[in-house]
CSV table of C-alpha atoms and ligand atoms in Angstrom, one decimal:
chain,number,residue,atom,x,y,z
A,1,MET,CA,-2.5,14.0,-4.0
A,2,LYS,CA,-6.0,11.8,-4.3
A,3,ILE,CA,-7.3,10.5,-0.9
A,4,ALA,CA,-10.2,7.9,-1.0
A,5,PRO,CA,-12.9,10.0,0.8
A,6,LYS,CA,-14.1,7.4,3.3
A,7,VAL,CA,-12.1,5.5,5.8
A,8,TRP,CA,-13.1,2.0,7.6
A,9,LYS,CA,-13.2,2.3,11.0
A,10,ASN,CA,-14.6,-0.1,13.7
A,11,GLY,CA,-16.7,-1.8,11.0
A,12,GLU,CA,-18.2,1.4,9.6
A,13,PHE,CA,-17.4,3.7,7.0
A,14,ILE,CA,-17.3,7.2,7.8
A,15,SER,CA,-15.5,10.2,5.6
A,16,TRP,CA,-12.0,11.7,6.1
A,17,ASP,CA,-13.0,14.8,7.4
A,18,ASP,CA,-14.5,12.9,10.5
A,19,ALA,CA,-11.2,10.4,10.9
A,20,ARG,CA,-9.7,12.2,13.6
A,21,ILE,CA,-8.7,11.3,17.5
A,22,HIS,CA,-8.3,13.3,20.8
A,23,VAL,CA,-4.8,13.8,22.0
A,24,MET,CA,-4.8,12.1,24.7
A,25,SER,CA,-5.7,8.4,23.0
A,26,HIS,CA,-2.8,6.5,24.5
A,27,VAL,CA,-1.5,6.2,20.7
A,28,VAL,CA,0.1,10.0,20.5
A,29,ASN,CA,1.5,9.6,23.9
A,30,TYR,CA,3.0,6.0,24.0
A,31,GLY,CA,2.7,5.1,20.4
A,32,SER,CA,0.5,1.9,20.7
A,33,SER,CA,0.0,1.5,17.5
A,34,VAL,CA,0.4,-1.4,14.9
A,35,PHE,CA,-0.2,-1.0,11.3
A,36,GLU,CA,0.0,-2.5,7.6
A,37,GLY,CA,1.0,-0.7,4.4
A,38,ILE,CA,-0.1,-2.7,1.3
A,39,ARG,CA,0.2,-2.1,-3.0
A,40,CYS,CA,-3.0,-1.9,-4.6
A,41,TYR,CA,-2.1,-2.0,-8.3
A,42,SER,CA,-4.1,-1.4,-11.3
A,43,THR,CA,-4.1,-4.1,-13.5
A,44,ALA,CA,-5.9,-5.7,-16.7
A,45,LYS,CA,-9.0,-6.9,-14.4
A,46,GLY,CA,-9.2,-3.9,-12.7
A,47,PRO,CA,-7.5,-3.2,-9.0
A,48,ALA,CA,-6.0,-5.8,-7.5
A,49,VAL,CA,-4.1,-5.7,-3.8
A,50,PHE,CA,-0.8,-7.6,-3.5
A,51,ARG,CA,-0.4,-10.3,-1.0
A,52,LEU,CA,-3.3,-9.1,1.0
A,53,PRO,CA,-4.0,-12.1,2.6
A,54,GLU,CA,-0.3,-11.6,3.6
A,55,HIS,CA,-0.1,-8.0,5.3
A,56,MET,CA,-3.2,-7.9,6.6
A,57,GLN,CA,-1.9,-11.5,9.0
A,58,ARG,CA,1.0,-9.6,10.2
A,59,LEU,CA,-1.7,-6.9,11.3
A,60,VAL,CA,-3.4,-9.4,13.6
A,61,ASN,CA,0.1,-10.6,14.1
A,62,SER,CA,1.3,-7.7,15.5
A,63,ALA,CA,-1.8,-7.0,17.0
A,64,LYS,CA,-1.7,-9.9,19.6
A,65,ILE,CA,1.9,-8.8,20.3
A,66,TYR,CA,0.8,-6.0,22.0
A,67,ARG,CA,-2.0,-8.2,24.2
A,68,MET,CA,-4.5,-6.0,21.3
A,69,ASP,CA,-7.5,-8.2,20.7
A,70,PRO,CA,-9.1,-6.1,18.4
A,71,PRO,CA,-12.9,-7.3,17.7
A,72,TYR,CA,-11.9,-8.1,13.6
A,73,SER,CA,-10.4,-11.1,12.1
A,74,ARG,CA,-8.1,-11.2,9.2
A,75,ASP,CA,-10.2,-12.0,6.9
A,76,ASP,CA,-12.3,-8.6,8.0
A,77,PHE,CA,-9.8,-6.4,7.4
A,78,CYS,CA,-9.0,-8.3,4.3
A,79,ASP,CA,-13.5,-7.4,3.2
A,80,ALA,CA,-12.8,-3.8,4.9
A,81,ALA,CA,-9.6,-2.8,2.2
A,82,VAL,CA,-11.7,-4.9,-1.0
A,83,SER,CA,-15.0,-2.3,0.0
A,84,LEU,CA,-12.9,0.8,0.4
A,85,ILE,CA,-11.2,0.5,-2.5
A,86,GLY,CA,-14.4,-0.5,-4.7
A,87,GLY,CA,-16.0,2.7,-3.4
A,88,THR,CA,-14.1,4.5,-5.0
A,89,GLU,CA,-12.4,5.5,-8.9
A,90,MET,CA,-9.1,4.4,-7.4
A,91,GLU,CA,-7.3,2.0,-9.6
A,92,HIS,CA,-3.9,1.4,-7.8
A,93,CYS,CA,-3.5,2.8,-3.7
A,94,TYR,CA,-1.3,2.3,-1.0
A,95,LEU,CA,-3.2,1.1,2.0
A,96,ARG,CA,-3.1,1.7,5.5
A,97,PRO,CA,-4.7,0.1,8.6
A,98,VAL,CA,-3.8,0.7,11.6
A,99,ILE,CA,-4.6,-0.7,15.1
A,100,PHE,CA,-4.5,1.5,18.3
A,101,ARG,CA,-5.7,2.5,21.5
A,102,GLY,CA,-7.4,5.2,22.1
A,103,LEU,CA,-9.3,6.9,24.9
A,104,ASP,CA,-12.7,6.7,26.2
A,105,GLU,CA,-13.5,10.0,27.1
A,106,ASP,CA,-16.7,8.6,29.8
A,107,LYS,CA,-13.7,6.5,31.6
A,108,PRO,CA,-10.3,8.0,30.5
A,109,ALA,CA,-6.9,6.5,31.5
A,110,PHE,CA,-3.8,8.5,31.1
A,111,GLY,CA,-0.6,6.1,32.8
A,112,VAL,CA,1.4,4.0,30.5
A,113,TYR,CA,-0.7,0.8,31.2
A,114,PRO,CA,-2.9,0.2,28.0
A,115,LEU,CA,-5.5,-2.4,29.0
A,116,ASN,CA,-8.2,0.1,30.2
A,117,ASN,CA,-7.2,2.1,26.5
A,118,PRO,CA,-9.7,0.9,24.1
A,119,ILE,CA,-9.2,-0.6,20.7
A,120,GLU,CA,-8.9,1.2,17.6
A,121,CYS,CA,-9.2,0.0,14.3
A,122,TYR,CA,-9.3,2.1,11.1
A,123,VAL,CA,-8.6,1.4,7.4
A,124,ALA,CA,-7.5,4.2,4.8
A,125,ALA,CA,-6.2,4.4,1.1
A,126,TRP,CA,-4.5,7.1,-0.8
A,127,GLU,CA,-2.9,7.5,-4.4
A,128,TRP,CA,1.0,6.9,-3.7
A,129,GLY,CA,3.9,7.2,-6.1
A,130,LYS,CA,7.7,5.9,-5.9
A,131,TYR,CA,8.5,6.1,-2.5
A,132,LEU,CA,11.9,6.5,-3.4
A,133,GLY,CA,12.3,9.0,-6.0
A,134,ASP,CA,10.3,8.6,-9.7
A,135,ASP,CA,13.5,7.3,-10.9
A,136,ALA,CA,15.3,5.4,-8.0
A,137,ILE,CA,13.5,1.9,-9.5
A,138,GLU,CA,16.1,2.2,-12.6
A,139,ASN,CA,18.9,4.4,-11.8
A,140,GLY,CA,18.9,3.0,-7.8
A,141,ILE,CA,19.3,5.2,-4.9
A,142,ASP,CA,22.2,6.6,-2.7
A,143,VAL,CA,22.5,5.6,0.9
A,144,CYS,CA,24.5,5.3,4.0
A,145,VAL,CA,24.8,3.4,6.7
A,146,SER,CA,23.0,4.9,10.5
A,147,SER,CA,25.0,5.9,13.0
A,148,TRP,CA,22.0,4.9,14.8
A,149,ASN,CA,21.6,1.1,15.3
A,150,ARG,CA,18.5,-0.6,14.9
A,151,TYR,CA,16.8,-2.0,18.5
A,152,ASN,CA,17.4,-5.4,20.1
A,153,THR,CA,14.6,-7.5,19.5
A,154,ASN,CA,14.1,-8.1,23.0
A,155,ALA,CA,13.2,-4.6,23.4
A,156,LEU,CA,11.2,-3.8,20.7
A,157,PRO,CA,10.0,-6.9,18.5
A,158,ALA,CA,10.8,-6.3,15.1
A,159,MET,CA,8.2,-9.3,14.3
A,160,ALA,CA,5.7,-6.4,15.2
A,161,LYS,CA,5.1,-3.3,13.1
A,162,ALA,CA,4.2,-1.1,15.4
A,163,GLY,CA,3.9,2.8,15.4
A,164,ALA,CA,6.3,3.2,17.4
A,165,ASN,CA,9.5,1.3,15.9
A,166,TYR,CA,9.2,3.9,13.5
A,167,MET,CA,10.2,6.1,15.9
A,168,ASN,CA,14.3,4.8,15.6
A,169,SER,CA,13.3,4.7,11.8
A,170,GLN,CA,12.9,8.1,11.6
A,171,LEU,CA,16.3,8.8,13.1
A,172,ILE,CA,17.8,6.6,10.5
A,173,LYS,CA,15.7,9.1,7.5
A,174,MET,CA,16.7,12.5,8.9
A,175,GLU,CA,20.1,11.6,9.1
A,176,ALA,CA,20.3,9.8,6.1
A,177,LYS,CA,17.8,12.6,4.1
A,178,LEU,CA,20.0,15.7,5.8
A,179,GLY,CA,23.0,13.5,4.5
A,180,GLY,CA,22.5,14.1,1.1
A,181,PHE,CA,21.5,10.6,0.8
A,182,SER,CA,17.8,9.0,0.2
A,183,GLU,CA,18.1,6.6,2.9
A,184,GLY,CA,20.1,4.5,5.4
A,185,ILE,CA,20.6,1.4,6.4
A,186,ALA,CA,20.7,0.3,9.8
A,187,LEU,CA,23.1,-3.0,12.0
A,188,ASP,CA,21.9,-4.4,14.2
A,189,ASP,CA,23.2,-4.1,17.8
A,190,ARG,CA,25.8,-6.3,17.1
A,191,GLY,CA,27.0,-5.0,14.2
A,192,TYR,CA,25.4,-6.6,11.0
A,193,VAL,CA,23.3,-4.7,8.6
A,194,SER,CA,20.0,-5.2,9.8
A,195,GLU,CA,17.5,-3.2,7.2
A,196,GLY,CA,16.5,0.5,5.9
A,197,SER,CA,14.5,2.4,7.4
A,198,GLY,CA,11.5,1.6,5.7
A,199,GLU,CA,12.7,-1.7,3.3
A,200,ASN,CA,14.6,-4.9,4.1
A,201,ILE,CA,17.9,-5.4,2.2
A,202,PHE,CA,19.3,-7.7,-0.4
A,203,LEU,CA,23.4,-8.6,-1.6
A,204,VAL,CA,24.1,-9.9,-4.8
A,205,ASN,CA,27.9,-11.8,-4.7
A,206,ASN,CA,28.7,-13.8,-7.9
A,207,GLY,CA,24.9,-14.4,-9.0
A,208,LYS,CA,23.5,-15.4,-5.5
A,209,LEU,CA,21.5,-13.4,-3.4
A,210,ILE,CA,22.5,-13.1,0.3
A,211,THR,CA,19.9,-11.1,3.5
A,212,PRO,CA,19.6,-10.9,6.8
A,213,PRO,CA,18.2,-13.7,8.2
A,214,LEU,CA,14.4,-13.3,9.8
A,215,GLY,CA,15.3,-14.5,13.3
A,216,ALA,CA,17.4,-11.1,13.1
A,217,ALA,CA,16.0,-7.7,14.0
A,218,ILE,CA,14.7,-7.4,10.7
A,219,LEU,CA,10.5,-7.5,9.4
A,220,PRO,CA,9.6,-9.9,8.2
A,221,GLY,CA,8.9,-8.1,4.8
A,222,ILE,CA,6.1,-9.4,2.5
A,223,THR,CA,8.0,-8.1,-0.4
A,224,ARG,CA,11.4,-9.8,0.6
A,225,ASP,CA,9.3,-13.1,0.6
A,226,SER,CA,8.7,-12.7,-2.9
A,227,VAL,CA,11.7,-11.6,-3.6
A,228,VAL,CA,12.8,-14.5,-2.8
A,229,GLN,CA,10.5,-16.8,-4.3
A,230,ILE,CA,11.0,-15.3,-7.5
A,231,ALA,CA,14.7,-15.7,-7.4
A,232,ARG,CA,14.6,-19.8,-6.3
A,233,GLU,CA,12.0,-19.8,-8.7
A,234,MET,CA,14.6,-18.4,-11.4
A,235,GLY,CA,16.8,-20.4,-10.0
A,236,LEU,CA,18.8,-18.5,-8.0
A,237,GLU,CA,20.0,-19.2,-4.4
A,238,VAL,CA,19.4,-17.2,-1.8
A,239,VAL,CA,21.4,-17.9,1.7
A,240,GLU,CA,19.8,-16.1,5.0
A,241,THR,CA,22.7,-14.9,6.7
A,242,THR,CA,24.1,-12.2,8.7
A,243,ILE,CA,26.3,-9.5,6.8
A,244,GLN,CA,29.0,-7.4,7.8
A,245,ARG,CA,28.6,-3.4,6.9
A,246,ALA,CA,32.2,-4.3,4.7
A,247,ALA,CA,30.3,-6.7,2.7
A,248,LEU,CA,28.0,-3.7,1.5
A,249,TYR,CA,30.5,-2.2,-0.8
A,250,LEU,CA,32.3,-5.1,-1.5
A,251,ALA,CA,28.5,-6.9,-2.8
A,252,ASP,CA,27.7,-7.1,-7.1
A,253,GLU,CA,24.6,-6.1,-6.1
A,254,VAL,CA,22.1,-4.3,-3.4
A,255,PHE,CA,18.3,-4.0,-3.0
A,256,PHE,CA,15.7,-2.8,-1.3
A,257,THR,CA,12.5,-4.2,-0.9
A,258,GLY,CA,9.6,-3.4,0.6
A,259,THR,CA,5.7,-2.3,0.1
A,260,ALA,CA,6.6,1.6,-0.8
A,261,ALA,CA,10.5,0.7,-2.1
A,262,GLU,CA,9.1,-2.4,-4.1
A,263,ILE,CA,12.4,-3.5,-5.7
A,264,SER,CA,15.2,-0.1,-5.6
A,265,PRO,CA,18.3,-1.3,-6.7
A,266,ILE,CA,21.3,0.7,-4.4
A,267,ARG,CA,24.4,2.4,-6.6
A,268,SER,CA,26.4,3.5,-3.5
A,269,VAL,CA,26.5,2.9,0.2
A,270,ASP,CA,28.5,5.6,2.2
A,271,ARG,CA,29.5,7.1,-1.9
A,272,ILE,CA,31.1,4.5,-2.4
A,273,GLN,CA,30.2,2.6,-5.0
A,274,VAL,CA,28.1,-0.6,-5.2
A,275,GLY,CA,29.1,-3.0,-8.3
A,276,SER,CA,29.1,-0.8,-11.3
A,277,GLY,CA,27.4,2.3,-9.8
A,278,LYS,CA,23.9,0.8,-11.8
A,279,ARG,CA,20.6,-0.7,-11.0
A,280,GLY,CA,23.3,-4.8,-11.3
A,281,GLU,CA,21.6,-7.5,-14.2
A,282,ILE,CA,20.1,-9.6,-11.3
A,283,THR,CA,18.8,-6.3,-9.6
A,284,LYS,CA,16.6,-5.7,-13.1
A,285,ARG,CA,15.6,-9.0,-13.6
A,286,LEU,CA,13.9,-9.5,-10.7
A,287,GLN,CA,12.5,-5.9,-11.0
A,288,GLU,CA,10.7,-7.7,-14.1
A,289,GLU,CA,9.5,-10.6,-13.2
A,290,PHE,CA,7.6,-8.8,-9.6
A,291,PHE,CA,6.1,-5.6,-11.8
A,292,LYS,CA,4.7,-7.9,-14.2
A,293,ILE,CA,3.0,-10.7,-11.3
A,294,VAL,CA,2.0,-7.6,-9.4
A,295,ILE,CA,0.1,-6.3,-12.4
A,296,GLY,CA,-1.3,-9.9,-13.2
A,297,GLU,CA,1.3,-10.3,-16.1
A,298,ARG,CA,2.3,-13.9,-15.2
A,299,PRO,CA,1.6,-15.7,-11.9
A,300,ALA,CA,3.1,-15.3,-8.8
A,301,PRO,CA,5.8,-18.4,-8.2
A,302,PHE,CA,4.8,-21.6,-7.5
A,303,GLY,CA,1.4,-21.7,-8.0
A,304,ALA,CA,0.9,-19.1,-5.6
A,305,ASN,CA,-1.8,-16.7,-5.5
A,306,TRP,CA,-0.8,-13.2,-4.8
A,307,LEU,CA,-3.4,-10.7,-5.7
A,308,THR,CA,-6.9,-10.3,-4.6
A,309,TYR,CA,-9.3,-8.3,-7.5
A,310,VAL,CA,-11.4,-5.3,-6.0
A,311,ARG,CA,-13.8,-6.1,-8.8
A,312,PRO,CA,-13.9,-9.6,-9.6
A,313,GLU,CA,-15.7,-10.4,-12.9
A,314,GLY,CA,-19.4,-11.2,-12.0
A,315,GLU,CA,-18.9,-10.5,-8.6
A,316,GLU,CA,-19.2,-7.9,-6.2
A,317,LEU,CA,-16.5,-6.8,-3.4
A,318,THR,CA,-15.5,-10.1,-2.5
A,319,VAL,CA,-12.3,-11.5,-1.6
A,320,THR,CA,-10.6,-13.6,-3.9
A,321,ALA,CA,-7.5,-14.8,-2.5
A,322,ASN,CA,-6.8,-18.3,-0.9
S,1,PMP,N1,11.2,-3.6,7.1
S,1,PMP,C1,10.6,-2.4,7.7
S,1,PMP,C2,11.1,-1.1,9.0
S,1,PMP,C3,9.6,-1.9,7.0
S,1,PMP,O1,9.0,-0.7,7.5
S,1,PMP,C4,9.1,-2.2,5.8
S,1,PMP,C5,7.7,-1.7,5.5
S,1,PMP,N2,7.0,-2.3,5.6
S,1,PMP,C6,9.7,-3.6,5.3
S,1,PMP,C7,11.4,-3.7,5.9
S,1,PMP,C8,9.6,-4.0,3.9
S,1,PMP,O2,8.5,-4.6,3.9
S,1,PMP,P1,7.1,-5.0,3.2
S,1,PMP,O3,8.3,-5.6,2.3
S,1,PMP,O4,6.4,-6.3,4.2
S,1,PMP,O5,6.6,-3.9,3.0
């Protein structure tokens, strides 16, 4: 795996090997981190980051929910990401910004109360292939409904992409993988479909897209939003509503969306075949448009700008989005 040799840390670049923390950092003991996962795609005009400001906005939103006040704005994080990629040879990569509570070694604080621990900000990057396997995008994956529920959003706010949420995701993912599935779908505390361990979910019924609403215990996925907009521009109806587990079995098509998973068709749920057991026609059409947009082959829907070019022509290392 290719890894960017530098890591952005609190406003400067350090080497990958120096990007280390103390074992008694607050985050290690109490899970106090918020983070992002962002893809940068190879385009005809060099590397371009997909929906960079939206991801960095979610990062600072997640921080705000947890009363973290980093001295960097959304745009500072965008600049950091662009400079980080611009300083490498990488044409495409995955970006991992993370904000966490560390340890002040001169004035150590070891309790749960986090406000005496310093805020640390990092951005790392590496080349990452297909998250759910090389043929997932074309052939689809086999998934299960997890015996683990998604957390109640008044216990862990689902709007924040917080490290601690991923303890729940790990339970879901381990159970699924060890049971022979690629991924697990969690039900919420009322028994309705919420999302995968690291993906939002869509059903297709009679040509209509159905997905759990943003008010549910789901991460407000940026790929989810992209698919909703692509679908609406294509003239497809999108309905955000509660979904029963059994509806997964009866759908014409089911697919996951996520930065890592992109648009991944689901061919079976709990060993029950979904639709034809292959990638569905609408899933395929959405994928085609999505993959054209991320590599700059067609514009984003409704005149939006979804790409931040790392090396805009005639300029050096500036953010161009919005
Ligand atoms: N839900 C969860 C729990 C996730 O971890 C992710 C990945 N960030 C998603 C949904 C999809 O979000 P996005 O499309 O913004 O990557």
